[in-house]
Coordinates of C-alpha atoms and ligand atoms in Angstrom, one line a residue:
X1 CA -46.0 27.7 2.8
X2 CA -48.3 24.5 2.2
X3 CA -51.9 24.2 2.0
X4 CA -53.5 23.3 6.0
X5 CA -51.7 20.1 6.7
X6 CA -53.8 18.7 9.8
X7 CA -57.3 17.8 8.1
X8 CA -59.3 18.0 4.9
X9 CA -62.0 19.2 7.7
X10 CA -60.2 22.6 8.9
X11 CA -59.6 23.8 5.2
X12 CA -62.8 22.8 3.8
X13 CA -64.6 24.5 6.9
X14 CA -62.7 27.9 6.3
X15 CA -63.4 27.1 2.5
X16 CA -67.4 27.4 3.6
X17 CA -67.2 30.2 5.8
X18 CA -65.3 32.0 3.1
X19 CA -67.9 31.1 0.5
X20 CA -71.2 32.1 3.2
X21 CA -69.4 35.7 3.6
X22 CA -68.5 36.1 0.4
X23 CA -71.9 35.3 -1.1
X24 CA -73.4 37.4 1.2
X25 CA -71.1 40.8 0.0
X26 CA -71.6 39.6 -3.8
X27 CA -75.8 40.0 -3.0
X28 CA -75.1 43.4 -1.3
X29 CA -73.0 44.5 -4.6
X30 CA -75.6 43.2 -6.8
X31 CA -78.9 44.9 -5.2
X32 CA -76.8 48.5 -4.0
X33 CA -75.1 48.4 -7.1
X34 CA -72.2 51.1 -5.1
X35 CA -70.0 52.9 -7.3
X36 CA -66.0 52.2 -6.9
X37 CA -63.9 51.6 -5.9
X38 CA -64.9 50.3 -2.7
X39 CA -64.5 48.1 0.5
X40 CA -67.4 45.6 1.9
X41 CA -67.2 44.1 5.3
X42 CA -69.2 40.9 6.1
X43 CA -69.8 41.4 10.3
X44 CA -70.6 38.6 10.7
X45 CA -67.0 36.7 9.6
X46 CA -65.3 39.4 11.8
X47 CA -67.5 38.1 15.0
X48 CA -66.6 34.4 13.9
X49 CA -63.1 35.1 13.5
X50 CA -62.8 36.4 17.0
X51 CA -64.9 33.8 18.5
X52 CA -62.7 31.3 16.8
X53 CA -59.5 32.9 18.2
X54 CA -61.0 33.1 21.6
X55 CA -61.5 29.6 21.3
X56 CA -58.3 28.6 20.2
X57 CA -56.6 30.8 22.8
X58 CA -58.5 30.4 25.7
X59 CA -57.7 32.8 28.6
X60 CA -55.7 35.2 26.3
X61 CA -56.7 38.8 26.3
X62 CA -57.7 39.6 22.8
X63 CA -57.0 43.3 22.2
X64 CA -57.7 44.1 18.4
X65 CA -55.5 46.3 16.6
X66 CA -57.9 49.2 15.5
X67 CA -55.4 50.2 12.9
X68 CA -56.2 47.7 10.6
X69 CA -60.0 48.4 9.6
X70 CA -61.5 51.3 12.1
X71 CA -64.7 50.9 10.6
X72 CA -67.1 52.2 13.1
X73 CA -69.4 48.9 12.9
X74 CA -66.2 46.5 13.3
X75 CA -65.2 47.9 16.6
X76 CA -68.9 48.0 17.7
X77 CA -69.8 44.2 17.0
X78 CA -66.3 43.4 18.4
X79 CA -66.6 45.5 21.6
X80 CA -70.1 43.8 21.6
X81 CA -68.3 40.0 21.8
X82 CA -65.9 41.7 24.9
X83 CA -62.8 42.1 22.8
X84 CA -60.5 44.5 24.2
X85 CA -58.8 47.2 21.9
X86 CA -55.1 48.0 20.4
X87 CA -54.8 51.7 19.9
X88 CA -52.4 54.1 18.8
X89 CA -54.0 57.9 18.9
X90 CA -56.9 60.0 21.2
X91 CA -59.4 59.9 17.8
X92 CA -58.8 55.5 17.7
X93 CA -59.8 55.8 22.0
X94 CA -62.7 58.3 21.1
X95 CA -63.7 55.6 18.5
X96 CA -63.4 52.9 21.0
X97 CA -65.2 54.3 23.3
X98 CA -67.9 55.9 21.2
X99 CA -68.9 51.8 20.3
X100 CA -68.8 50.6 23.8
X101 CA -65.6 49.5 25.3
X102 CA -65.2 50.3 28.3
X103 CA -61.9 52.4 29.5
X104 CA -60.1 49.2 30.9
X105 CA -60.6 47.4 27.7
X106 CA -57.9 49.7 26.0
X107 CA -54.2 49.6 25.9
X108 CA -52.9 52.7 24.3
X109 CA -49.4 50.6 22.5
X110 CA -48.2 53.1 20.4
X111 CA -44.7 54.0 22.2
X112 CA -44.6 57.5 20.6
X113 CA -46.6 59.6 21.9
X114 CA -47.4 62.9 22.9
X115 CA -47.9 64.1 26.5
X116 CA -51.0 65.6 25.6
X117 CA -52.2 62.3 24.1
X118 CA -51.6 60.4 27.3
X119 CA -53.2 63.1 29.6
X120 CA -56.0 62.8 27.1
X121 CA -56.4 58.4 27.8
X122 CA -56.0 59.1 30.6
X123 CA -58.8 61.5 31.9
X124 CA -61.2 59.0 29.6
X125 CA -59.8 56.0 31.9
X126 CA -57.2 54.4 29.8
X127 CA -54.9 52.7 32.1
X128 CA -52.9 50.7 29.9
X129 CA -49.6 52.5 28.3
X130 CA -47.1 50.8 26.5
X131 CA -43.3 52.4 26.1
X132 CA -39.8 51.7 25.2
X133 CA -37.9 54.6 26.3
X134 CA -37.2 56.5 29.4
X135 CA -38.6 59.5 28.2
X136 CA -41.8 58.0 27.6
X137 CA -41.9 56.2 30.6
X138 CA -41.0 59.5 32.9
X139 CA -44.0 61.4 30.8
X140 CA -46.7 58.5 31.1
X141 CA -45.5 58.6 35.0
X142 CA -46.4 62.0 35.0
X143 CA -49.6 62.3 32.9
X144 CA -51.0 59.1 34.0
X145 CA -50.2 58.4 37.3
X146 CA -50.7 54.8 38.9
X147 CA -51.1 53.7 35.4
X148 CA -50.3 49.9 33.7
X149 CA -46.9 50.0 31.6
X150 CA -45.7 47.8 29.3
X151 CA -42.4 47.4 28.0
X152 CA -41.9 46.9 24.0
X153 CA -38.2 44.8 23.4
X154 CA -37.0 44.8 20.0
X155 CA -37.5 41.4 18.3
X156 CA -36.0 40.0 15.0
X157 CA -38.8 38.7 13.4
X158 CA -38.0 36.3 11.0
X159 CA -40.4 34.4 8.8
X160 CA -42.6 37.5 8.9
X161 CA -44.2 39.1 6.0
X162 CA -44.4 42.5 6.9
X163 CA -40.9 43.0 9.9
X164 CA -41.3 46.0 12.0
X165 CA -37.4 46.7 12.1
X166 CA -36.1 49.0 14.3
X167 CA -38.7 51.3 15.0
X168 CA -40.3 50.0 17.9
X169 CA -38.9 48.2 21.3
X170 CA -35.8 48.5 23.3
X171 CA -32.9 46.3 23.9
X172 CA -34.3 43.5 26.9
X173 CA -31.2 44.8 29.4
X174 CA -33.1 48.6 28.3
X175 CA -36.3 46.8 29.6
X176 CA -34.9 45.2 32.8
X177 CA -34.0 49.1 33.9
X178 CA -36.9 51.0 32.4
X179 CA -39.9 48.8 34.0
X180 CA -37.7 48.9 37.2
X181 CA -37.7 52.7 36.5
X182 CA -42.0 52.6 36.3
X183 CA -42.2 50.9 39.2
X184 CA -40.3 53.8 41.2
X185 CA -42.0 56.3 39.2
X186 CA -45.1 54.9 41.1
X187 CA -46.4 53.3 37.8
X188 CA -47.3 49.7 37.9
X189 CA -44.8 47.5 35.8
X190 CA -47.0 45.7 34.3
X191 CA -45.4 43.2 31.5
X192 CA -43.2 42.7 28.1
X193 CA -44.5 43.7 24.7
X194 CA -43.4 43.0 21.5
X195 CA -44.5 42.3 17.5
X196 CA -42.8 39.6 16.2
X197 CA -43.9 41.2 12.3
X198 CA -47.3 40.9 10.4
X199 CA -48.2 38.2 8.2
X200 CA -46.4 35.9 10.5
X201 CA -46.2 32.6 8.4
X202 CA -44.2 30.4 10.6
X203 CA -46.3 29.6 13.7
X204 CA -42.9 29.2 16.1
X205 CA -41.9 32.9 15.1
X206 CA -42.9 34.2 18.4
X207 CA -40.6 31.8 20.0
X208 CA -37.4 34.0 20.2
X209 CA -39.3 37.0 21.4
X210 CA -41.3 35.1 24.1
X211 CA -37.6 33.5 25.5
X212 CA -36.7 37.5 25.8
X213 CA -39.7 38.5 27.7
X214 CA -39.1 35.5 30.1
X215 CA -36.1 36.0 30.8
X216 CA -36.7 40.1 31.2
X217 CA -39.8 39.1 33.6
X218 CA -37.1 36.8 35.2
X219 CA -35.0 39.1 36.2
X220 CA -37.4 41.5 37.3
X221 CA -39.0 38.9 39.8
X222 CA -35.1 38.0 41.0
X223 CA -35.2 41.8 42.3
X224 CA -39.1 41.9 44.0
X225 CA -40.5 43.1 41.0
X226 CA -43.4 41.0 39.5
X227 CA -44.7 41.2 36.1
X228 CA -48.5 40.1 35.4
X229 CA -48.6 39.7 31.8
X230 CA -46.3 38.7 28.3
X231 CA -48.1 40.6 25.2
X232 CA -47.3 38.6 22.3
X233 CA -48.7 41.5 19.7
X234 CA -49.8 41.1 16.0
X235 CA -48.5 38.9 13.5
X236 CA -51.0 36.1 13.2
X237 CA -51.9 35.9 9.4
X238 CA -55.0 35.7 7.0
X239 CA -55.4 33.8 3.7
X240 CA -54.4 34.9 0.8
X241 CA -53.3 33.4 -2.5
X242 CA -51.0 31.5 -0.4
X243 CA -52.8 29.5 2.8
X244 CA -50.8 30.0 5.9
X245 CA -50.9 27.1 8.6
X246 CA -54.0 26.7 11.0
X247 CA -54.5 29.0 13.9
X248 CA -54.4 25.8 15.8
X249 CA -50.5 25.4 15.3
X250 CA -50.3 29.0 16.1
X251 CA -51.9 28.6 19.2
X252 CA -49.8 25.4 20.3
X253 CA -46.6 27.1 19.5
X254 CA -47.8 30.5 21.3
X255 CA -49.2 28.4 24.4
X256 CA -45.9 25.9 24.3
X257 CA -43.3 28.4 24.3
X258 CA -44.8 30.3 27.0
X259 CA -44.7 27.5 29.4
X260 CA -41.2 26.1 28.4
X261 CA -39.8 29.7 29.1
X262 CA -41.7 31.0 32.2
X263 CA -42.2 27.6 33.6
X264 CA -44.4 27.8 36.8
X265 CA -44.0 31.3 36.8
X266 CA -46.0 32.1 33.5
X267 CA -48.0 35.3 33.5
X268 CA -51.1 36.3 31.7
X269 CA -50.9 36.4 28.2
X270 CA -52.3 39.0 25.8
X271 CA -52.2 39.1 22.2
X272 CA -53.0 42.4 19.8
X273 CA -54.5 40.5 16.1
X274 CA -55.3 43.0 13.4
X275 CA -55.0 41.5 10.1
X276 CA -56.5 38.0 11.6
X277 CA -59.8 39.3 12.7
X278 CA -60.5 41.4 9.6
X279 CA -58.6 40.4 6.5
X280 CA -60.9 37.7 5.3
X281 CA -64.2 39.9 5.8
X282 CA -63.4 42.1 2.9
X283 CA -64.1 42.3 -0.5
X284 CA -63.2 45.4 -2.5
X285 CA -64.7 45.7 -5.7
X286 CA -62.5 47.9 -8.3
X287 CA -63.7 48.8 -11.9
X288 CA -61.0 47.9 -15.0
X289 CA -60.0 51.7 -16.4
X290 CA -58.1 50.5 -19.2
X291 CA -56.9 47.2 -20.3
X292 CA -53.9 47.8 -22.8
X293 CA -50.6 46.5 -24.2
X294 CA -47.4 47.9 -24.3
X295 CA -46.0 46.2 -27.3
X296 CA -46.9 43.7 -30.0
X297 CA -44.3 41.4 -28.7
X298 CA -45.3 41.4 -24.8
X299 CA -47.9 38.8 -24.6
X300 CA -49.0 40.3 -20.8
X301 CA -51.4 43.0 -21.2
X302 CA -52.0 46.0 -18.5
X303 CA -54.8 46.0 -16.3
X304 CA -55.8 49.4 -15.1
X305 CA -58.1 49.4 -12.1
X306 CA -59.6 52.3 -10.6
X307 CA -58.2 51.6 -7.2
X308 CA -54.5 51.1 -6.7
X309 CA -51.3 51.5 -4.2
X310 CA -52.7 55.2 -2.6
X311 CA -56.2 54.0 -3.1
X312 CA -55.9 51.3 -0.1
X313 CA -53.7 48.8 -1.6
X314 CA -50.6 49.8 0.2
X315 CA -49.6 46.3 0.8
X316 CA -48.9 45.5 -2.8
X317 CA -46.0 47.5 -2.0
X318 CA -43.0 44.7 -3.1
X319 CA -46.2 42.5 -4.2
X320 CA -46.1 41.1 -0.2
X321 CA -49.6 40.9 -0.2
X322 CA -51.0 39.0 -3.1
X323 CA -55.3 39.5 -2.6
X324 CA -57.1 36.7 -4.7
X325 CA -59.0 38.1 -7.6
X326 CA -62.5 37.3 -9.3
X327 CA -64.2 39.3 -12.0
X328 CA -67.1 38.9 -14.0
X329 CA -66.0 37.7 -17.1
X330 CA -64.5 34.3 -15.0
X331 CA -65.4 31.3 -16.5
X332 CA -63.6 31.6 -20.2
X333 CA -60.1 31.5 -21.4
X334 CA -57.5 33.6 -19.5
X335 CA -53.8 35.2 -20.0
X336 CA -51.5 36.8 -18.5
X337 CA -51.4 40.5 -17.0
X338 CA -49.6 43.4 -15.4
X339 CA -51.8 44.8 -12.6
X340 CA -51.6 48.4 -12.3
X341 CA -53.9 51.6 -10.1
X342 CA -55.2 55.0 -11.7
X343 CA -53.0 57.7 -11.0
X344 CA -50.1 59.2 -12.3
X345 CA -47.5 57.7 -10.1
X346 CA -45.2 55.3 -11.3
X347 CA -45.3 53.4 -8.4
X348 CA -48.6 52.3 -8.4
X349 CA -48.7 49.3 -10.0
X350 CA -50.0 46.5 -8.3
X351 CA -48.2 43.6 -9.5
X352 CA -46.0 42.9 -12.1
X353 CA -43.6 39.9 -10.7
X354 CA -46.6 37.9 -9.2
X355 CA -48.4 36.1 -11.6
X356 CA -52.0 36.9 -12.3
X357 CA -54.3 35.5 -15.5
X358 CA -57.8 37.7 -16.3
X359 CA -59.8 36.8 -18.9
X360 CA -59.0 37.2 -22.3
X361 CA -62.7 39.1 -23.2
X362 CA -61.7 41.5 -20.2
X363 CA -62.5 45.1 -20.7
X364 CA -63.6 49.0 -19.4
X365 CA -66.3 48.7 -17.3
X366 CA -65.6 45.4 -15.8
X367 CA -65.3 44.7 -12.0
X368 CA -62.4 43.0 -10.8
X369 CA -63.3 42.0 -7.0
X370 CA -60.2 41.4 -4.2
X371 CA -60.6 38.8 -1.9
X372 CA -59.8 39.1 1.7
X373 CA -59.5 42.9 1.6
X374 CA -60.4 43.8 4.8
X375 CA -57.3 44.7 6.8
X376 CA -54.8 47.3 6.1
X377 CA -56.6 48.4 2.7
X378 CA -59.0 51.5 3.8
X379 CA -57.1 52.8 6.2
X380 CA -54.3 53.3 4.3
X381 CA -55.9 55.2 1.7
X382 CA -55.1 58.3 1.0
X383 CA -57.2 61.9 1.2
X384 CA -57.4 62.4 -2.6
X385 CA -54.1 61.6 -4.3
X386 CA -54.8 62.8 -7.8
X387 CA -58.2 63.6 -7.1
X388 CA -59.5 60.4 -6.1
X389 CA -61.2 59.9 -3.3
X390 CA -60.8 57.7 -0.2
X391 CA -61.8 54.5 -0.2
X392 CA -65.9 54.1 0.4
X393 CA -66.4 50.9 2.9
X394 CA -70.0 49.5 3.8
X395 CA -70.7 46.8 6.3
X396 CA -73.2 43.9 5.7
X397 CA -74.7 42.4 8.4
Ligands
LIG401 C1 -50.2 46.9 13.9 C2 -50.0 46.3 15.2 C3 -50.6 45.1 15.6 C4 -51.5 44.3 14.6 O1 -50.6 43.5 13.8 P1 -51.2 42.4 12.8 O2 -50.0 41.9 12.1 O3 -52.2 43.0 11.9 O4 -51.8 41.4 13.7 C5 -50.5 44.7 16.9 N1 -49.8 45.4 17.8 C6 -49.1 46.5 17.5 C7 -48.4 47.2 18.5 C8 -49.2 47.0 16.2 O5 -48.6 48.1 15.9

């Protein structure tokens, strides 16, 4: 990873915007004074962050993936800018809906699903399915007739912070036959899906997948079978200790290896951000518990925060996500520490391999805030794990 290579400008531009949201969550902490833990959303960075990938990817369908912060005001000031939505369950279409997307602005991706669930899109006007097995295919074909499917292949995704493994997608010869299978199902083959893993910190790690879907769409057109559209999914990263490349390479490397690989014969191209849109909006604010040490020889001392791993830092699983941290004690001399969450799970320690310095006057009572919070952090928070309760998230506006 290396700091933004292209210009000073880009970086010190992101550097501002950062600063203007950030300023604006730290006067919303100061006046509400909210207990914690909790999560603050700046709207107004989540607008500009999809304004800035509509600019860099002009003529991509932007479908965001609800998933990753389904904070009622987030999908409403997105619908609001005419971004189209990435959902996995009836209650994330209800939400959709509820903020004002319209049906056809949502692709239900989640290949596991229940037939219920896809009678249920599909009486609200979902028309948008996306599979990777005949089973799925055959029960979308019956519970949403005439409907859009996509197929999911299974990518290696290399370079990736977060892969999705085996889960998702089928083998592109699987693909060939089950869009095939759609079309005389009376379903519309529609395209190729993939995810080519979150965090995605090399901007040519699509490049593999998007050779697959062309030549899966190329064989489908050698039989009278036309696709309309390549999905190139999540993956595109946020800031975080570490400064991935610009979205400008990104959206080069996307736009370049579409055209080497489907030539004059490229379709539309979608792409499903999460993280992108709504890391960098978020700020959670935690409250030291405890600081301690574990021996008079361990110069590190342990940080107890009152949020931790089931508390909506999930991604501090394996330390993969390292948030940037401020308190307010900065300023004076710091040392070293083991982070580490409230409950009574040995797991739940933030970081211990990752190196962090707090101030040395840190204490009980302190706050500790985490920078660029807003994806994957309240919605992965459990009901009450030991009693505590879900993360609490306002929105400044
Ligand atoms: C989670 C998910 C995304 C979003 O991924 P990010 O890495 O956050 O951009 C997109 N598409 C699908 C199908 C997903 O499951």
């Amino acid at each position: 990873m290396r700091r933004g290579t292209p210009s000073e400008m880009t970086e010190s531009h992101a550097d501002q915007r950062l600063h203007g949201a950030e300023d604006r969550i730290r006067r919303f902490l100061e006046r509400e004074q909210p207990g914690t833990p909790c999560l603050v959303i700046d709207l107004p960075t989540v607008v500009e962050r999809f304004r800035a990938l509509r600019a860099a990817l002009p003529g991509v369908g932007i479908f965001y993936a609800v998933k990753a912060n389904p904070t009622r005001e987030v999908v409403e000031v997105l619908a609001a800018e005419g971004c189209c939505f990435d959902v996995a369950s009836p209650n994330e279409i209800d939400l959709c809906l509820a903020e004002g997307a319209p049906p056809e602005a949502v692709s239900y991706s989640n290949p596991i699903k229940k037939a219920a669930d896809i009678a249920y899109a599909h009486r609200l006007g979902v028309r948008l399915f996306v599979s990777d097995s005949e089973q799925d295919v055959r029960t979308i074909a019956e519970h949403a007739p005439g409907a859009r499917v996509m197929l999911r292949i299974l990518v290696e995704s290399k370079g990736s912070t977060y892969p999705f493994g085996k889960k998702f997608g089928c083998a592109p010869d699987m693909a060939v036959d089950l869009l095939r299978l759609a079309g005389e199902l009376g379903l519309e083959p529609y395209g190729v899906a993939f995810h080519a893993g979150s965090q995605q910190l090399d901007p040519t790690g699509w490049d593999a997948a998007i050779a697959d879907a062309a030549e899966v769409t190329a064989k489908l057109r050698a039989e009278g079978v036309a696709l309309s559209v390549v999905n190139l999914g999540g993956g595109l990263p946020a800031g975080y200790l570490e400064q991935p490349p610009p979205l400008a390479e990104y959206a080069a490397a996307m736009t370049d290896a579409v055209r080497r690989t489907f030539g004059e014969h490229a379709p539309s191209v979608m792409i499903e951000p999460g993280r992108a849109l709504v890391a960098e909006s978020g700020v959670i604010r935690s409250s030291v518990v405890l600081v301690a040490r574990k021996s008079y020889s361990d110069e590190r001392r342990w940080v107890f925060l009152d949020i931790g791993r089931y508390g909506g830092l999930a991604e501090t699983e394996g330390e993969a996500i390292a948030y940037p941290l401020r308190t307010t004690r900065d300023g004076g001399e710091t040392g070293p520490v083991v982070l580490a969450g409230p409950t009574c799970d040995a797991d739940d320690v933030l970081y211990q391999h990752t190196r962090y310095d707090l101030p040395l006057d840190l204490r009980a009572g302190d706050h500790v805030d985490l920078l660029r919070a807003g994806a994957y952090t309240a919605s992965y928070s459990s009901v009450a794990f030991n009693g505590f309760p879900p993360l609490a998230t306002y929105c400044v506006r």
